[in-house]
PDB file of C-alpha atoms in Angstrom:
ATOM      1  CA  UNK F  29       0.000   0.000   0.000  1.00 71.00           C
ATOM      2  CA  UNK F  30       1.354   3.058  -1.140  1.00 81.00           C
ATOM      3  CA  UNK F  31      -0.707   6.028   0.478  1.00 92.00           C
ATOM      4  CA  UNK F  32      -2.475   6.129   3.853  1.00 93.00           C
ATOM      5  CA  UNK F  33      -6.161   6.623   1.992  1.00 94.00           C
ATOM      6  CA  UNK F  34      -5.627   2.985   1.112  1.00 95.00           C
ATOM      7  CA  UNK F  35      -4.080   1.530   4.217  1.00 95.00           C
ATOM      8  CA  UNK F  36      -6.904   2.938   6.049  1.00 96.00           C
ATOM      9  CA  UNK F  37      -9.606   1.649   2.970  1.00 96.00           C
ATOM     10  CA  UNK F  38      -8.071  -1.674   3.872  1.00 96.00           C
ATOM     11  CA  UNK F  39      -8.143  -1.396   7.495  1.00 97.00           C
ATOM     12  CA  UNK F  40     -11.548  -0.506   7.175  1.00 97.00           C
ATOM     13  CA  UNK F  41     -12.427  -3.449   4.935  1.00 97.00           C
ATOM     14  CA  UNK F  42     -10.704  -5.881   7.931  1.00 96.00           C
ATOM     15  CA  UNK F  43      -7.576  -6.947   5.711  1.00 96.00           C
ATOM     16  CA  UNK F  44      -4.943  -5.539   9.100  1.00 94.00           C
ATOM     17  CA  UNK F  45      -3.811  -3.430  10.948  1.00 95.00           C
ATOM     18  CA  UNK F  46      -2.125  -0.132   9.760  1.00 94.00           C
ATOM     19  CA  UNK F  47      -0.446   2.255  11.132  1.00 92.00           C
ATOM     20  CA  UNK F  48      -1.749   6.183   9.625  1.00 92.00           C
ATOM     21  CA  UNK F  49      -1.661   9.795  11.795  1.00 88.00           C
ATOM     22  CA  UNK F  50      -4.281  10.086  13.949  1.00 88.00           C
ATOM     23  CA  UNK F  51      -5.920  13.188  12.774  1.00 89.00           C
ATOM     24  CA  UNK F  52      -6.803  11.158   9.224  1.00 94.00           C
ATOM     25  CA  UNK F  53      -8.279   8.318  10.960  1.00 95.00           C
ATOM     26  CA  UNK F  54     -10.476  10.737  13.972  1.00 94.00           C
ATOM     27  CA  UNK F  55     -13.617  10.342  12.517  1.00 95.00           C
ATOM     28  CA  UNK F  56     -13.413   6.560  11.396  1.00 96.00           C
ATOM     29  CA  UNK F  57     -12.561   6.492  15.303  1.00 96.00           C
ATOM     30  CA  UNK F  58     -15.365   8.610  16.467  1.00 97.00           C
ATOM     31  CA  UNK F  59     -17.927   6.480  14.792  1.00 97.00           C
ATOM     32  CA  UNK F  60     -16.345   2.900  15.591  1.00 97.00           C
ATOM     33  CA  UNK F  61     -15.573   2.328  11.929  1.00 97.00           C
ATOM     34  CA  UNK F  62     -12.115   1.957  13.019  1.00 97.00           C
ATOM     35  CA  UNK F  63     -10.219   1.505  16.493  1.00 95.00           C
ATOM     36  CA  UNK F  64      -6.877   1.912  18.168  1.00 93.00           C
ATOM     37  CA  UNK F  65      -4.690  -1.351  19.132  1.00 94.00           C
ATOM     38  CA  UNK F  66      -1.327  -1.415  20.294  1.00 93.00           C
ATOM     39  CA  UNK F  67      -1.762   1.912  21.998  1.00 90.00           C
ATOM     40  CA  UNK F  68       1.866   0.653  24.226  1.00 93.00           C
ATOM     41  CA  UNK F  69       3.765   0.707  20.796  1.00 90.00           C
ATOM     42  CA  UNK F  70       2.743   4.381  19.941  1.00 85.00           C
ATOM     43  CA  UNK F  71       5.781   6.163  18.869  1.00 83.00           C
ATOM     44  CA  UNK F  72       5.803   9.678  21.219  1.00 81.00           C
ATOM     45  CA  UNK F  73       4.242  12.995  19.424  1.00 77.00           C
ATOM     46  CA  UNK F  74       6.076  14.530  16.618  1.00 74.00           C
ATOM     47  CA  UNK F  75       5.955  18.045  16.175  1.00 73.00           C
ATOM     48  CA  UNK F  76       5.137  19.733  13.112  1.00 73.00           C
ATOM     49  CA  UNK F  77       7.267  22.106  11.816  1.00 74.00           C
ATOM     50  CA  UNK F  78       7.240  24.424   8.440  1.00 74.00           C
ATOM     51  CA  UNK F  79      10.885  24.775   7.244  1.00 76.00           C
ATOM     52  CA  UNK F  80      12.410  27.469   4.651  1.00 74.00           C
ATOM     53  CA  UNK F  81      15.792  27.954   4.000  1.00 74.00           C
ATOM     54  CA  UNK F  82      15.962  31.170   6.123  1.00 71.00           C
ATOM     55  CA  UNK F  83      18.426  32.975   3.148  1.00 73.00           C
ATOM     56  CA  UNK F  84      17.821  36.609   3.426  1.00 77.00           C
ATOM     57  CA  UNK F  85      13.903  38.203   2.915  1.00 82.00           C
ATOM     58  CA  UNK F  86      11.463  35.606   2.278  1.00 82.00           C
ATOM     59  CA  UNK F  87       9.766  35.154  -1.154  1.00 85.00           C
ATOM     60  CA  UNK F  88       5.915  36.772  -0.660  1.00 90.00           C
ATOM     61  CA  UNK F  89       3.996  33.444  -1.928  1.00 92.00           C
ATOM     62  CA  UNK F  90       6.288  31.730   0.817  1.00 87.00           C
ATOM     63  CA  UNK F  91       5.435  33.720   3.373  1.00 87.00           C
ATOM     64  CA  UNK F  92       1.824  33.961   2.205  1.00 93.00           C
ATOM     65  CA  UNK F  93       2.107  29.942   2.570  1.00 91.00           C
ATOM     66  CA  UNK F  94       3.072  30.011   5.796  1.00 87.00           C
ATOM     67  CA  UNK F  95       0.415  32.821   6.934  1.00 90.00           C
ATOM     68  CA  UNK F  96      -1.778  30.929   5.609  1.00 92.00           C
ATOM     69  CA  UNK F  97      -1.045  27.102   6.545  1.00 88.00           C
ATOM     70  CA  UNK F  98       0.405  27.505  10.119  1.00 85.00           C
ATOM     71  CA  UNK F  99      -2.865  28.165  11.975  1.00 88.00           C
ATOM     72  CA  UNK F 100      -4.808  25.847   9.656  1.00 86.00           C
ATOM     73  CA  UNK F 101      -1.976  23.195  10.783  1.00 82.00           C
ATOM     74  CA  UNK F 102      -2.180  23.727  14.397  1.00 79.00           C
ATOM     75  CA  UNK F 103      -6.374  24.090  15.026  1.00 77.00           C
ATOM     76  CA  UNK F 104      -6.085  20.683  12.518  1.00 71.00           C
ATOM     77  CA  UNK F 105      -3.759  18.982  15.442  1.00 69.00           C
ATOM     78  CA  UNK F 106      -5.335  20.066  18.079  1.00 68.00           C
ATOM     79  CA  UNK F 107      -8.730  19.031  17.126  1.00 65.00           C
ATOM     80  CA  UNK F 108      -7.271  14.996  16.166  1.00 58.00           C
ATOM     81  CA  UNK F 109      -6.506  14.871  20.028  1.00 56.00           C
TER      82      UNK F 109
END
């Protein structure tokens, strides 16, 4: 499988087990579609970081970008826990 929309089709469809981010699977979770196992082998959070090469001013469509995506990010994560 070669993108998380069809590792979690699959889970879904009781083929196994996968392992996705939580915030794509909260709703499959909400409803009982899908479940959480091996909750002792969760790796520990990761955070999320937007990354630019820092040389000099900042292109406008970058920093557009990150206006735009870094509170979209963070309400995103904090509504998946």
């Amino acid at each position: 499988v070669n993108t998380a929309e069809a590792a979690i089709d699959a889970a879904i469809a009781g083929i196994g087990l996968t392992r996705v981010l939580s915030y794509q699977i909260t709703a499959a979770v909400r409803s009982g579609t899908l479940r959480t196992v091996l909750e002792a082998f969760e790796p520990q959070p990761w955070p999320v970081s937007l990354v630019h090469a820092g040389q000099g001013l900042l292109p406008v469509k970058l920093r557009a970008f990150l206006d735009f995506a870094a509170p979209r990010l963070k309400k995103r994560l904090v509504q998946a826990t």
